[in-house]
Amino acid sequence: MVKPLRDLANFFEEAGKIARFAGRFLQAVWKPPYELRELFHQCYVIGYQSLFLIALTGFIMGLVLDLQTRPTMIEFGAESYLPAMIGISVVREIGPVITALMCAGKIGSSIGAELGSMRVTEQIDAMEVSGTNPFKYLVVTRILATMLMLPVLAMLSNAVGLFGSFLVENLKGGVTPVLYYNKVMNNLAFGDLIPSFTKCFFFGFAIGLVGCYKGYYAKKGTVGVGAAANVAVVLASMLVFVLDLIAVLIADIFYEL
Amino acid sequence: MNQPYSHGHFSGSPLIEIRGVRKSFGEHQVLNGFDLNLHEKENLVIVGKSGSGKSVLLKCIVRLEKIDGGSLWVLGKSIADLSQVELDLLRSDVGFLFQGSALYDSMTVRENLQFPLRRHVERSRGENEESLIRATLESVGLAHTVDMLPEELSGGMKRRIALARTLILRPKIILYDEPTSGLDPITAKEIIELILKVQQQYNTASLIITHDMDCARVISNRMIILIDGINYCEGTYQDLMAVDDERVRAFFK
């Protein structure tokens, strides 16, 4: 077969395998036993241990966004609209996407490497022969934890990002905390939060799914583990953008209605 | 050259009975009609070259790999026909010591031993979990490692802890995948002695695959030489040493 055709066939084959893996997750997630202890542990690892990273990137994002936009807004005499504009951009789009990309890098690669390493050192086989369903114990818990934690992390990122923007406004424009808060909140509706929050669930699902899939089926050897982590990050980041596009298109239909 | 073999004092219905098992990966035929009987309290050693299908055979016994043909009975149950629940129950009677130990590296030694125990609560036989873990670790001589992580253990210690994790469910059969590979001769000897000790202490039957002929000589009651996916030759260590066949003699050189 010609190489581009072969690559295309491989792409669809891989997509089909990931879809089957997702289907297996959707089947397994409802059935007992529920590995709650491991789920809470993964929520701690994925959520709590990412707090600092997400807060830092969120803060820098809000601060830089304000600094970069400010001169142009001043030029047009629209400085007073800055908090509202930053509020909407951060909450609707930048906060969730930046958080998801950071998580794809940190969590996707860590899941891919961890499961990949467990696969090549036969720990997954050991789990299976001890009478544990490794798919439920390792995969279901990690995907669920990523789905649950990503919206929480995104909300944190939004809040810290707005704080970063407020600092710039306060230091450069003398905007008080109350004024900044009012300007942001008067322009944000509950309808802005719902799509933002919802798409974070799907981002979390995609990141967890790809990380688990690549790690769970890692090929033998250290090269396989490295490849699992690497591909997990690339694929998860790409899926975040694709899902974001779909989410924005759907949300746009609702905004128009 | 399949030689007739007398089971000697190992009689009665076998714990593992394999008849004509076939397994291939793509074009590569790994097992091509393999037969085996493992009896109570027996130490059966399978030797073969790397890539001859020894590890695949062990994985087939616990259904980590599915067989393409033939029949495979473990403790009187056809492994291919078991539901997942039945299989999990059966697996608690069959311990598996992996070549690289396969300890869960994010868990301490205690958690490694707790993991199978909590999934088979009935196996604790009403004993306190902590005392069961202590007793099992003491039987492999590593009670002091209970709070250590696998990364803090040497290769030999990992192998012992993996054996303890297997023993904690008090299995009837233990499958050993290259138990001495990658170990220095002294540690390998200690592991061999430990295998014999736990076999006597817990009355288990052992199926050991190895290419370490010293290990085979000391441990085995009976040996099978796996060549071309079949049990090419079987008998005691001394029987096989006397066989006049170049392919068999190659193992003893």
Coordinates of C-alpha atoms in Angstrom, one line a residue, chain A residues 61 90-103 154 158 199-200 203 240-241 244-245 248:
Chain A
M61 CA -2.2 33.9 32.0
V90 CA -10.9 33.7 30.7
V91 CA -14.1 32.0 31.9
R92 CA -15.4 31.0 28.6
E93 CA -12.3 29.9 26.8
I94 CA -8.8 30.6 27.9
G95 CA -9.1 29.2 31.5
P96 CA -10.5 25.8 30.5
V97 CA -8.3 25.3 27.5
I98 CA -5.0 26.4 29.2
T99 CA -5.9 24.1 32.2
A100 CA -6.7 21.2 29.9
L101 CA -3.5 21.7 28.0
M102 CA -1.5 21.8 31.2
C103 CA -3.3 18.7 32.4
A154 CA -10.3 25.0 35.6
N158 CA -10.2 31.1 36.2
K199 CA -16.5 21.1 28.2
C200 CA -14.0 20.6 31.1
F203 CA -11.5 17.5 28.2
V240 CA -8.6 19.2 23.6
F241 CA -8.6 21.6 20.6
D244 CA -13.1 22.9 22.2
L245 CA -14.1 23.7 18.6
V248 CA -17.8 26.5 21.0

